[in-house]
Amino acid sequence: ATWVVIDTITSMQNTWTEVVYAVESFLPRTSAMRLYFRASDDPNNSVCEAAIDDFGISGFTPGANLVATGSAAIGTTITLDLAAPSFPGRPYFLGVSGSALVGIPFPPLGTAPLDADALFNVFPMFPQIFSGFVGSTDVMGLAQGFIHVPSDPSLAGFQACGAGLVLDGGAPAALTGGVRLVVP
């Protein structure tokens, strides 16, 4: 795993201190994201005390949501359901990449959980596999994209990440979280 250090406290804190972090400022939101805490007494290794109290994770409802339905099995079709109810009739773009370690920034919205890797750069050249990835949402703010998994046994184990962007007046208006797809 790759870990991103958000904070390091190097001095003694003899009181409770409230600390709040916007995790998206450090890494893209994904369903594989994990948080951990580590306490150590480097370099002395004598006494180490640490306490965490009233820990919580809060979030918000994104302006757009992306859900994958169907099996990613060879020879099948996966449906990507985009819901952006606040943005009916607006242009949208879906993307796919092989990973979501760094993400693509879209200030001030945040970071799209896709990497600008080889798959991200070539997927538009394959409309027979990736269809409905560009268009406009309907009057309810809904849209669908499709990934047609080719009947190729060598794709077993192939992984991809998907995400979406909705525009309003030509400017980025909403990002979706990411979906991870694995061909069994």
PDB file of C-alpha atoms in Angstrom:
ATOM      1  CA  ALA A   1       0.000   0.000   0.000  1.00  0.00           C
ATOM      2  CA  THR A   2       1.016   3.594  -0.468  1.00  0.00           C
ATOM      3  CA  TRP A   3       0.504   5.798   2.610  1.00  0.00           C
ATOM      4  CA  VAL A   4       0.235   9.574   2.666  1.00  0.00           C
ATOM      5  CA  VAL A   5       1.281  11.261   5.922  1.00  0.00           C
ATOM      6  CA  ILE A   6      -1.249  13.945   6.833  1.00  0.00           C
ATOM      7  CA  ASP A   7       0.248  15.117  10.126  1.00  0.00           C
ATOM      8  CA  THR A   8       3.206  14.491  12.406  1.00  0.00           C
ATOM      9  CA  ILE A   9       3.245  15.813  15.967  1.00  0.00           C
ATOM     10  CA  THR A  10       6.754  16.050  17.379  1.00  0.00           C
ATOM     11  CA  SER A  11       6.135  17.818  20.680  1.00  0.00           C
ATOM     12  CA  MET A  12       4.293  16.857  23.823  1.00  0.00           C
ATOM     13  CA  GLN A  13       0.645  17.930  23.888  1.00  0.00           C
ATOM     14  CA  ASN A  14      -0.451  17.954  27.549  1.00  0.00           C
ATOM     15  CA  THR A  15      -4.021  18.807  26.619  1.00  0.00           C
ATOM     16  CA  TRP A  16      -6.776  17.615  24.298  1.00  0.00           C
ATOM     17  CA  THR A  17      -6.441  19.296  20.929  1.00  0.00           C
ATOM     18  CA  GLU A  18      -9.108  19.243  18.249  1.00  0.00           C
ATOM     19  CA  VAL A  19      -7.675  18.485  14.836  1.00  0.00           C
ATOM     20  CA  VAL A  20      -9.692  18.539  11.597  1.00  0.00           C
ATOM     21  CA  TYR A  21      -8.381  17.543   8.167  1.00  0.00           C
ATOM     22  CA  ALA A  22      -9.907  17.721   4.705  1.00  0.00           C
ATOM     23  CA  VAL A  23      -8.614  14.349   3.539  1.00  0.00           C
ATOM     24  CA  GLU A  24      -9.372  15.225  -0.105  1.00  0.00           C
ATOM     25  CA  SER A  25      -6.664  17.888   0.129  1.00  0.00           C
ATOM     26  CA  PHE A  26      -4.142  15.071   0.459  1.00  0.00           C
ATOM     27  CA  LEU A  27      -5.473  12.254  -1.725  1.00  0.00           C
ATOM     28  CA  PRO A  28      -8.458  11.403  -3.938  1.00  0.00           C
ATOM     29  CA  ARG A  29     -11.554   9.765  -2.436  1.00  0.00           C
ATOM     30  CA  THR A  30     -11.809   6.102  -3.322  1.00  0.00           C
ATOM     31  CA  SER A  31     -13.611   3.091  -1.909  1.00  0.00           C
ATOM     32  CA  ALA A  32     -10.173   1.594  -1.164  1.00  0.00           C
ATOM     33  CA  MET A  33      -9.059   4.510   1.029  1.00  0.00           C
ATOM     34  CA  ARG A  34      -7.878   3.586   4.541  1.00  0.00           C
ATOM     35  CA  LEU A  35      -6.853   5.731   7.496  1.00  0.00           C
ATOM     36  CA  TYR A  36      -4.464   4.730  10.246  1.00  0.00           C
ATOM     37  CA  PHE A  37      -2.764   6.316  13.239  1.00  0.00           C
ATOM     38  CA  ARG A  38       0.707   5.530  14.510  1.00  0.00           C
ATOM     39  CA  ALA A  39       2.283   6.533  17.814  1.00  0.00           C
ATOM     40  CA  SER A  40       6.017   6.181  18.411  1.00  0.00           C
ATOM     41  CA  ASP A  41       8.709   7.572  20.679  1.00  0.00           C
ATOM     42  CA  ASP A  42      11.526   8.000  18.185  1.00  0.00           C
ATOM     43  CA  PRO A  43      14.441   8.110  18.828  1.00  0.00           C
ATOM     44  CA  ASN A  44      14.292   7.415  22.597  1.00  0.00           C
ATOM     45  CA  ASN A  45      11.879   4.465  22.657  1.00  0.00           C
ATOM     46  CA  SER A  46      11.289   5.047  26.372  1.00  0.00           C
ATOM     47  CA  VAL A  47       7.670   6.018  27.009  1.00  0.00           C
ATOM     48  CA  CYS A  48       5.071   6.440  24.321  1.00  0.00           C
ATOM     49  CA  GLU A  49       1.564   7.595  25.115  1.00  0.00           C
ATOM     50  CA  ALA A  50      -1.071   8.627  22.659  1.00  0.00           C
ATOM     51  CA  ALA A  51      -4.838   8.980  22.815  1.00  0.00           C
ATOM     52  CA  ILE A  52      -7.519   9.575  20.237  1.00  0.00           C
ATOM     53  CA  ASP A  53     -10.991  10.489  21.414  1.00  0.00           C
ATOM     54  CA  ASP A  54     -14.218  11.273  19.616  1.00  0.00           C
ATOM     55  CA  PHE A  55     -12.868  10.315  16.197  1.00  0.00           C
ATOM     56  CA  GLY A  56     -15.286  10.876  13.339  1.00  0.00           C
ATOM     57  CA  ILE A  57     -15.458  10.990   9.575  1.00  0.00           C
ATOM     58  CA  SER A  58     -17.908  13.358   7.982  1.00  0.00           C
ATOM     59  CA  GLY A  59     -18.619  14.043   4.380  1.00  0.00           C
ATOM     60  CA  PHE A  60     -21.075  15.605   2.050  1.00  0.00           C
ATOM     61  CA  THR A  61     -23.345  14.448  -0.698  1.00  0.00           C
ATOM     62  CA  PRO A  62     -21.462  15.014  -3.922  1.00  0.00           C
ATOM     63  CA  GLY A  63     -23.075  16.957  -6.736  1.00  0.00           C
ATOM     64  CA  ALA A  64     -22.736  13.823  -8.860  1.00  0.00           C
ATOM     65  CA  ASN A  65     -22.614  10.124  -8.148  1.00  0.00           C
ATOM     66  CA  LEU A  66     -21.413   7.221 -10.289  1.00  0.00           C
ATOM     67  CA  VAL A  67     -22.490   3.597  -9.747  1.00  0.00           C
ATOM     68  CA  ALA A  68     -21.364   0.569 -11.766  1.00  0.00           C
ATOM     69  CA  THR A  69     -23.907  -2.202 -12.311  1.00  0.00           C
ATOM     70  CA  GLY A  70     -23.439  -5.546 -13.976  1.00  0.00           C
ATOM     71  CA  SER A  71     -20.597  -7.997 -14.007  1.00  0.00           C
ATOM     72  CA  ALA A  72     -17.162  -7.115 -15.328  1.00  0.00           C
ATOM     73  CA  ALA A  73     -16.886 -10.653 -16.704  1.00  0.00           C
ATOM     74  CA  ILE A  74     -15.368 -11.226 -20.123  1.00  0.00           C
ATOM     75  CA  GLY A  75     -17.944 -10.707 -22.878  1.00  0.00           C
ATOM     76  CA  THR A  76     -20.411  -8.708 -20.725  1.00  0.00           C
ATOM     77  CA  THR A  77     -21.391  -5.056 -20.426  1.00  0.00           C
ATOM     78  CA  ILE A  78     -21.023  -2.870 -17.346  1.00  0.00           C
ATOM     79  CA  THR A  79     -23.396   0.075 -16.989  1.00  0.00           C
ATOM     80  CA  LEU A  80     -22.109   3.266 -15.378  1.00  0.00           C
ATOM     81  CA  ASP A  81     -25.094   5.177 -13.962  1.00  0.00           C
ATOM     82  CA  LEU A  82     -24.367   8.876 -13.492  1.00  0.00           C
ATOM     83  CA  ALA A  83     -26.708  10.854 -11.222  1.00  0.00           C
ATOM     84  CA  ALA A  84     -26.310  14.650 -11.038  1.00  0.00           C
ATOM     85  CA  PRO A  85     -29.818  15.839 -10.063  1.00  0.00           C
ATOM     86  CA  SER A  86     -28.695  19.444  -9.565  1.00  0.00           C
ATOM     87  CA  PHE A  87     -27.404  19.577 -13.149  1.00  0.00           C
ATOM     88  CA  PRO A  88     -30.142  18.506 -15.597  1.00  0.00           C
ATOM     89  CA  GLY A  89     -29.272  18.890 -19.270  1.00  0.00           C
ATOM     90  CA  ARG A  90     -25.612  19.654 -18.568  1.00  0.00           C
ATOM     91  CA  PRO A  91     -22.602  18.172 -20.375  1.00  0.00           C
ATOM     92  CA  TYR A  92     -20.834  15.297 -18.654  1.00  0.00           C
ATOM     93  CA  PHE A  93     -17.672  13.309 -19.250  1.00  0.00           C
ATOM     94  CA  LEU A  94     -16.827   9.869 -17.900  1.00  0.00           C
ATOM     95  CA  GLY A  95     -13.252   8.720 -17.666  1.00  0.00           C
ATOM     96  CA  VAL A  96     -11.447   5.480 -17.015  1.00  0.00           C
ATOM     97  CA  SER A  97      -7.888   4.757 -15.955  1.00  0.00           C
ATOM     98  CA  GLY A  98      -5.821   1.872 -14.691  1.00  0.00           C
ATOM     99  CA  SER A  99      -5.259   3.415 -11.272  1.00  0.00           C
ATOM    100  CA  ALA A 100      -6.346   6.163  -8.897  1.00  0.00           C
ATOM    101  CA  LEU A 101      -3.246   6.777  -6.807  1.00  0.00           C
ATOM    102  CA  VAL A 102      -2.637  10.452  -7.597  1.00  0.00           C
ATOM    103  CA  GLY A 103      -5.877  11.677  -9.124  1.00  0.00           C
ATOM    104  CA  ILE A 104      -6.590  14.565 -11.474  1.00  0.00           C
ATOM    105  CA  PRO A 105      -7.215  17.934  -9.769  1.00  0.00           C
ATOM    106  CA  PHE A 106     -10.300  19.986 -10.653  1.00  0.00           C
ATOM    107  CA  PRO A 107     -10.124  23.046  -8.392  1.00  0.00           C
ATOM    108  CA  PRO A 108     -12.179  24.018  -6.486  1.00  0.00           C
ATOM    109  CA  LEU A 109     -14.166  20.761  -6.660  1.00  0.00           C
ATOM    110  CA  GLY A 110     -11.386  18.454  -5.580  1.00  0.00           C
ATOM    111  CA  THR A 111      -9.576  15.598  -7.249  1.00  0.00           C
ATOM    112  CA  ALA A 112     -11.077  13.083  -9.660  1.00  0.00           C
ATOM    113  CA  PRO A 113     -10.106   9.550  -8.582  1.00  0.00           C
ATOM    114  CA  LEU A 114      -8.413   8.750 -11.896  1.00  0.00           C
ATOM    115  CA  ASP A 115      -4.777   8.855 -12.941  1.00  0.00           C
ATOM    116  CA  ALA A 116      -3.713  10.311 -16.290  1.00  0.00           C
ATOM    117  CA  ASP A 117      -2.147   6.977 -17.268  1.00  0.00           C
ATOM    118  CA  ALA A 118      -1.986   5.107 -20.587  1.00  0.00           C
ATOM    119  CA  LEU A 119      -5.576   3.804 -20.331  1.00  0.00           C
ATOM    120  CA  PHE A 120      -6.906   7.276 -19.497  1.00  0.00           C
ATOM    121  CA  ASN A 121      -5.196   8.673 -22.597  1.00  0.00           C
ATOM    122  CA  VAL A 122      -6.346   5.992 -25.062  1.00  0.00           C
ATOM    123  CA  PHE A 123      -9.849   4.944 -23.942  1.00  0.00           C
ATOM    124  CA  PRO A 124     -11.589   7.629 -26.101  1.00  0.00           C
ATOM    125  CA  MET A 125     -10.135   5.868 -29.167  1.00  0.00           C
ATOM    126  CA  PHE A 126     -12.253   2.762 -28.459  1.00  0.00           C
ATOM    127  CA  PRO A 127     -15.949   3.764 -28.679  1.00  0.00           C
ATOM    128  CA  GLN A 128     -16.860   0.131 -29.374  1.00  0.00           C
ATOM    129  CA  ILE A 129     -15.724  -0.627 -25.784  1.00  0.00           C
ATOM    130  CA  PHE A 130     -16.442   2.684 -23.990  1.00  0.00           C
ATOM    131  CA  SER A 131     -19.775   4.112 -25.156  1.00  0.00           C
ATOM    132  CA  GLY A 132     -21.836   6.933 -23.685  1.00  0.00           C
ATOM    133  CA  PHE A 133     -18.786   8.476 -22.019  1.00  0.00           C
ATOM    134  CA  VAL A 134     -19.627  11.962 -23.340  1.00  0.00           C
ATOM    135  CA  GLY A 135     -23.037  13.592 -23.554  1.00  0.00           C
ATOM    136  CA  SER A 136     -25.587  15.608 -21.621  1.00  0.00           C
ATOM    137  CA  THR A 137     -27.583  14.547 -18.607  1.00  0.00           C
ATOM    138  CA  ASP A 138     -31.340  14.172 -19.101  1.00  0.00           C
ATOM    139  CA  VAL A 139     -34.037  16.365 -17.491  1.00  0.00           C
ATOM    140  CA  MET A 140     -33.526  14.482 -14.194  1.00  0.00           C
ATOM    141  CA  GLY A 141     -29.727  14.919 -14.295  1.00  0.00           C
ATOM    142  CA  LEU A 142     -29.150  11.262 -15.212  1.00  0.00           C
ATOM    143  CA  ALA A 143     -26.916   9.647 -17.818  1.00  0.00           C
ATOM    144  CA  GLN A 144     -25.420   6.253 -18.625  1.00  0.00           C
ATOM    145  CA  GLY A 145     -22.117   5.051 -19.979  1.00  0.00           C
ATOM    146  CA  PHE A 146     -21.240   1.502 -20.930  1.00  0.00           C
ATOM    147  CA  ILE A 147     -18.096  -0.595 -20.867  1.00  0.00           C
ATOM    148  CA  HIS A 148     -18.354  -3.570 -23.211  1.00  0.00           C
ATOM    149  CA  VAL A 149     -15.762  -6.059 -21.921  1.00  0.00           C
ATOM    150  CA  PRO A 150     -14.307  -7.807 -24.999  1.00  0.00           C
ATOM    151  CA  SER A 151     -14.405 -11.601 -25.254  1.00  0.00           C
ATOM    152  CA  ASP A 152     -10.673 -11.884 -24.674  1.00  0.00           C
ATOM    153  CA  PRO A 153      -9.470 -14.328 -21.966  1.00  0.00           C
ATOM    154  CA  SER A 154      -6.228 -12.376 -21.572  1.00  0.00           C
ATOM    155  CA  LEU A 155      -8.255  -9.622 -19.839  1.00  0.00           C
ATOM    156  CA  ALA A 156      -8.723 -11.797 -16.711  1.00  0.00           C
ATOM    157  CA  GLY A 157      -7.489  -9.806 -13.709  1.00  0.00           C
ATOM    158  CA  PHE A 158      -7.558  -6.491 -15.575  1.00  0.00           C
ATOM    159  CA  GLN A 159      -8.443  -3.564 -13.286  1.00  0.00           C
ATOM    160  CA  ALA A 160      -9.822  -0.138 -14.137  1.00  0.00           C
ATOM    161  CA  CYS A 161     -11.178   2.874 -12.265  1.00  0.00           C
ATOM    162  CA  GLY A 162     -14.015   5.077 -13.488  1.00  0.00           C
ATOM    163  CA  ALA A 163     -15.195   8.574 -12.519  1.00  0.00           C
ATOM    164  CA  GLY A 164     -17.255  11.404 -13.949  1.00  0.00           C
ATOM    165  CA  LEU A 165     -17.295  15.186 -14.335  1.00  0.00           C
ATOM    166  CA  VAL A 166     -20.334  17.400 -14.938  1.00  0.00           C
ATOM    167  CA  LEU A 167     -19.992  20.877 -16.442  1.00  0.00           C
ATOM    168  CA  ASP A 168     -22.204  23.901 -15.863  1.00  0.00           C
ATOM    169  CA  GLY A 169     -21.743  26.860 -18.158  1.00  0.00           C
ATOM    170  CA  GLY A 170     -18.522  25.285 -19.453  1.00  0.00           C
ATOM    171  CA  ALA A 171     -16.959  25.136 -15.959  1.00  0.00           C
ATOM    172  CA  PRO A 172     -16.475  21.998 -13.828  1.00  0.00           C
ATOM    173  CA  ALA A 173     -19.535  21.794 -11.553  1.00  0.00           C
ATOM    174  CA  ALA A 174     -19.506  18.314  -9.989  1.00  0.00           C
ATOM    175  CA  LEU A 175     -17.165  15.337  -9.636  1.00  0.00           C
ATOM    176  CA  THR A 176     -18.186  11.793  -8.892  1.00  0.00           C
ATOM    177  CA  GLY A 177     -16.410   9.439  -6.579  1.00  0.00           C
ATOM    178  CA  GLY A 178     -14.601   6.557  -8.179  1.00  0.00           C
ATOM    179  CA  VAL A 179     -15.701   3.053  -9.066  1.00  0.00           C
ATOM    180  CA  ARG A 180     -13.227   0.178  -9.333  1.00  0.00           C
ATOM    181  CA  LEU A 181     -13.809  -2.592 -11.851  1.00  0.00           C
ATOM    182  CA  VAL A 182     -11.960  -5.922 -11.946  1.00  0.00           C
ATOM    183  CA  VAL A 183     -12.386  -8.493 -14.704  1.00  0.00           C
ATOM    184  CA  PRO A 184     -12.633 -11.902 -12.956  1.00  0.00           C
TER     185      PRO A 184
END
